[in-house]
XYZ file of C-alpha atoms in Angstrom:
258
model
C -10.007 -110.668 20.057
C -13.502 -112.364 20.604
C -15.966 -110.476 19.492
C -18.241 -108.386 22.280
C -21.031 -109.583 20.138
C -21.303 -112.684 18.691
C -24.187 -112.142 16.284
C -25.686 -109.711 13.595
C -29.123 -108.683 13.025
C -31.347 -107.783 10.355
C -34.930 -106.511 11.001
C -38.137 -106.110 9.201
C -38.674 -102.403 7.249
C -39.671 -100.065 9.419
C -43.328 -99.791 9.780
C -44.079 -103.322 8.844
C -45.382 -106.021 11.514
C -42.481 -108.938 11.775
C -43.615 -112.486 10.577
C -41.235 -114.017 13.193
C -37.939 -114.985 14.361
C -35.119 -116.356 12.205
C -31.832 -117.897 13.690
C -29.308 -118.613 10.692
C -26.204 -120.865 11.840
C -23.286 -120.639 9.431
C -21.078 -123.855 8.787
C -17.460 -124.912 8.751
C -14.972 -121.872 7.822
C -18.124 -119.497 7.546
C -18.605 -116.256 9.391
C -21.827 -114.289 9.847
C -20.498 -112.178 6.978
C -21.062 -115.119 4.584
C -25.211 -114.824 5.319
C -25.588 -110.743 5.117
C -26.880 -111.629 1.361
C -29.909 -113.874 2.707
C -30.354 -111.873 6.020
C -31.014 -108.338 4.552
C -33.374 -110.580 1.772
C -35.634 -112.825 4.387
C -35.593 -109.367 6.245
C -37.239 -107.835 3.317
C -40.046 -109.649 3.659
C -40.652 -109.010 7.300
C -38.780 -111.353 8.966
C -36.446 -111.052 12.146
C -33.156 -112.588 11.358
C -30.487 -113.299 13.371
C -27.076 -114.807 12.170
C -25.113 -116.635 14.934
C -21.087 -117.748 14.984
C -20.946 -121.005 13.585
C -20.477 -123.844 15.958
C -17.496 -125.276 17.847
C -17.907 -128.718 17.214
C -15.478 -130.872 19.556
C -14.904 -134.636 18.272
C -12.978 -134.924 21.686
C -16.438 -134.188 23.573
C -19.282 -133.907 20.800
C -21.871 -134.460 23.668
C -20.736 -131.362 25.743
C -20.290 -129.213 21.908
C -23.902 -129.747 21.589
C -24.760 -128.706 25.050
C -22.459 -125.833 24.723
C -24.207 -124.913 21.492
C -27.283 -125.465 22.766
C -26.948 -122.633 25.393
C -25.204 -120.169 22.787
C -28.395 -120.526 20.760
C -30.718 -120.353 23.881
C -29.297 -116.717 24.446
C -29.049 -115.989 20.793
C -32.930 -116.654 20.381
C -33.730 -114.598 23.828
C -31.786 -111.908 22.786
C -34.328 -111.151 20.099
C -37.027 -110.929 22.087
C -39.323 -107.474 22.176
C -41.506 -106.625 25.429
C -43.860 -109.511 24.066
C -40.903 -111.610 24.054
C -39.633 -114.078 20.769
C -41.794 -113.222 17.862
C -42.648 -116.507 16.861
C -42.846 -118.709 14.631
C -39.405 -119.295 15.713
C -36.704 -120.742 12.789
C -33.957 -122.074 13.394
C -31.323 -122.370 9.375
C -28.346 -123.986 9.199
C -25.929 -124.295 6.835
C -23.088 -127.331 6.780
C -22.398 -127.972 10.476
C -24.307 -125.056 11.259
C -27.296 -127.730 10.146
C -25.316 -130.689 11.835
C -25.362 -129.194 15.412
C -29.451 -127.810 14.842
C -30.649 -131.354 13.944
C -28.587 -133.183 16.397
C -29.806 -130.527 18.720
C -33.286 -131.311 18.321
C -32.285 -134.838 17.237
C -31.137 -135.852 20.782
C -30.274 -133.055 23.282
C -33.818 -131.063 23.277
C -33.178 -127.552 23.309
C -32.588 -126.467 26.441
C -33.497 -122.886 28.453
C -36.421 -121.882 25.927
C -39.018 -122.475 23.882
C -38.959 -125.084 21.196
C -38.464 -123.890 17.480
C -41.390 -124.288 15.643
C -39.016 -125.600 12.479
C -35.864 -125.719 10.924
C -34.336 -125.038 7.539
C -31.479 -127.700 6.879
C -29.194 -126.427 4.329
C -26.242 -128.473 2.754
C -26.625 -131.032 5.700
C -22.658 -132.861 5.038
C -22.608 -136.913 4.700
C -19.835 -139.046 6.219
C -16.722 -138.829 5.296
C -17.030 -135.848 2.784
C -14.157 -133.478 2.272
C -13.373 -130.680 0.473
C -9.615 -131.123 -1.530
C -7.186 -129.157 -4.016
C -6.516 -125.741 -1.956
C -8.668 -122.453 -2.154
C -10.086 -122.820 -5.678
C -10.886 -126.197 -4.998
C -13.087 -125.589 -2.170
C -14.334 -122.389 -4.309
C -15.639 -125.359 -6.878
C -17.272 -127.570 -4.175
C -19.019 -124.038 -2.391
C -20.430 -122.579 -5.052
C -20.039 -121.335 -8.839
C -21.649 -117.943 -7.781
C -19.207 -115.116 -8.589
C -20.556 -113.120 -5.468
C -20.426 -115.429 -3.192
C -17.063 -116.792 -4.138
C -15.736 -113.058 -3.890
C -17.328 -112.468 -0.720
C -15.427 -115.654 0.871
C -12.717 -114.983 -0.553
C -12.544 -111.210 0.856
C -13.681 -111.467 4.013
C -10.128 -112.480 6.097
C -11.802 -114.093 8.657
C -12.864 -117.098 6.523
C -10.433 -120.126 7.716
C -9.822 -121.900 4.060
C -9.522 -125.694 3.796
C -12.197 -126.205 6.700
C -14.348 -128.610 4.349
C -11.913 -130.568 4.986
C -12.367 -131.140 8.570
C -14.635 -134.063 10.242
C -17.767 -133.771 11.295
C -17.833 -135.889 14.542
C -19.610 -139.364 13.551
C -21.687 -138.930 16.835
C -23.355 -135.530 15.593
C -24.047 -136.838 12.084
C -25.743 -139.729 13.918
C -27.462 -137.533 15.700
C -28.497 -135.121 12.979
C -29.311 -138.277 10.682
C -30.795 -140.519 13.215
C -32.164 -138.181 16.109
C -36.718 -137.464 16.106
C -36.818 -134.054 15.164
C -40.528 -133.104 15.738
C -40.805 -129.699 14.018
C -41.777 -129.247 10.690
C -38.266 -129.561 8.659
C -37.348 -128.097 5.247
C -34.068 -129.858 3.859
C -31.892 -128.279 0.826
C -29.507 -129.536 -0.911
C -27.469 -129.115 -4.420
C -27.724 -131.376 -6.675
C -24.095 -131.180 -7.717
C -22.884 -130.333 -3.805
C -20.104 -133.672 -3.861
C -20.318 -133.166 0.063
C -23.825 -134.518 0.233
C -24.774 -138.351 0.974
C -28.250 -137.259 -1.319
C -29.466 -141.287 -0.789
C -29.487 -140.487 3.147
C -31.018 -137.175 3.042
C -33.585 -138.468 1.268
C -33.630 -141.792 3.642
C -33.987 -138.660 6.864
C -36.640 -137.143 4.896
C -39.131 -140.099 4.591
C -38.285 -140.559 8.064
C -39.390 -137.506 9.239
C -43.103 -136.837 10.295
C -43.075 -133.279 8.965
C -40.433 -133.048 6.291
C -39.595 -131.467 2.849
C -36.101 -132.307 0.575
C -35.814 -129.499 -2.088
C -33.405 -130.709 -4.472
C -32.000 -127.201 -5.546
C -30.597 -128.000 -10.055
C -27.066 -127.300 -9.942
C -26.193 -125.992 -7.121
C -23.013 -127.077 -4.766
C -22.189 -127.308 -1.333
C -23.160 -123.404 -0.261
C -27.156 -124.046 -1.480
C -27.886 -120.679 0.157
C -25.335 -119.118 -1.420
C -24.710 -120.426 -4.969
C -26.376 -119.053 -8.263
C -29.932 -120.147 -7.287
C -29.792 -118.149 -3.644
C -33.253 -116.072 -5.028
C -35.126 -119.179 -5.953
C -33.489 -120.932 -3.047
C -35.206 -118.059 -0.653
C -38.228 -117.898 -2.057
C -38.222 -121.687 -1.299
C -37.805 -120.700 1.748
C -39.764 -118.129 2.348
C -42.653 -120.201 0.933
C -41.908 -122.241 3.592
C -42.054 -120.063 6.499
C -45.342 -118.594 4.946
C -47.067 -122.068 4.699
C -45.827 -122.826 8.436
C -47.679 -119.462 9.736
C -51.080 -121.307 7.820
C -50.570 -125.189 9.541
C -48.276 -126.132 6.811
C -51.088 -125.682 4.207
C -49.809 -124.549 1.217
C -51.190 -121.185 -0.144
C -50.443 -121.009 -3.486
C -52.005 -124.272 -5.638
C -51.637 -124.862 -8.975
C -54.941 -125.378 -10.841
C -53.345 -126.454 -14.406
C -49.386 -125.206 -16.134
C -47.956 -125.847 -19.309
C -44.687 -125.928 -17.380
């Protein structure tokens, strides 16, 4: 049965003023439970989050998935609006595919029937011709080595297993890897995730007018999931602080011993 409503919320604490307007897009096998963990914590600090279905992506018609996308998350954005409409800034996370269809979005197709984002969190962004092998616990090891997070994937029923495994259509990666995003872009990635092409993220990240790579020390595939998910959030929460202040950091440091 499809679901009446494709999406789940998480809002600011009562009484507090939101900060703006987060759109998380899960990846392959992933369902909106998968992100509860990092929507009730961006929540926390004031933040509107909502987490989207992840994508269809077609390799028969990859064009017309992105297009098709593209509208889902053109209603999924307008949906949160409040009589002033979209608290913005508007930020658009995705995980896996969820960050293959975002970038080619922006990458190629525009993003059509509202406003622009005003960035995007990459997460996990897949290379070429990475897959996931050796059953469940297999793709358990690529995910993550997070206890939680491998017991909430592996609870949760509506989780399809062995989706690492499936393609990601050559013409969205090129689009993802190749396409001008604009926005200011915050890319993470594991430094053990095996499904990573690390040389070409960091290729898209020098060739980006407004990017960051975070490199996140031993983490896998799931970087906003695995062991490091609280240091991963403050990264990027740190982020979506120093966007609202013209990507100008906030915090410097004057002198460390560490």
């Amino acid at each position: 049965m499809t679901d009446p409503v494709p999406h789940t919320d998480h809002h600011a604490p009562e009484g507090l003023r939101t900060r703006g307007t987060l759109v998380v897009v899960p990846g392959r096998g992933e369902t909106r439970t998968t992100y509860t963990r990092l929507g009730r914590r961006l929540a926390a600090d004031a933040y509107r989050v909502r987490v989207i279905d992840a994508p269809d992506l077609d390799s028969a018609d990859p064009a017309g998935a992105l297009i098709r996308f593209g509208t889902l998350l053109a209603d999924a954005v307008e949906g949160t609006a409040a009589e002033d409409g979209v608290v913005g800034p508007l930020v658009l996370i995705g995980a896996d595919t969820g960050a293959v269809a975002v970038a080619g979005l922006l990458g190629r197709a525009g993003f059509p029937g509202v406003r622009q984002p005003d960035a995007v969190v990459l997460a996990g962004l897949p290379g070429r011709g990475a897959g996931a092998v050796g059953g469940w616990e297999g793709e358990l090891e690529v995910r993550t080595s997070c206890p939680t997070h491998r017991g909430t994937l592996t609870e949760d029923a509506e989780v399809r297993r062995g989706s690492l495994a499936d393609a990601v259509p050559d013409a969205l990666l090129a689009a993802a890897y190749e396409g001008d995003i604009v926005v200011p872009a915050l890319l993470l990635v594991g430094d053990d995730d095996p499904l990573a092409d690390h040389d070409a993220l960091a290729r898209r990240a020098k060739s980006l007018t407004r990017a960051r790579l975070a490199v996140v020390r031993g983490a896998h595939h799931d970087v906003l999931n695995d062991l490091q998910h609280r240091s991963v959030a403050a990264e990027t929460v740190t982020f979506l602080e120093n966007l609202r202040n013209d990507l100008v950091p906030l915090i410097g440091v004057e002198t460390s011993a560490w």
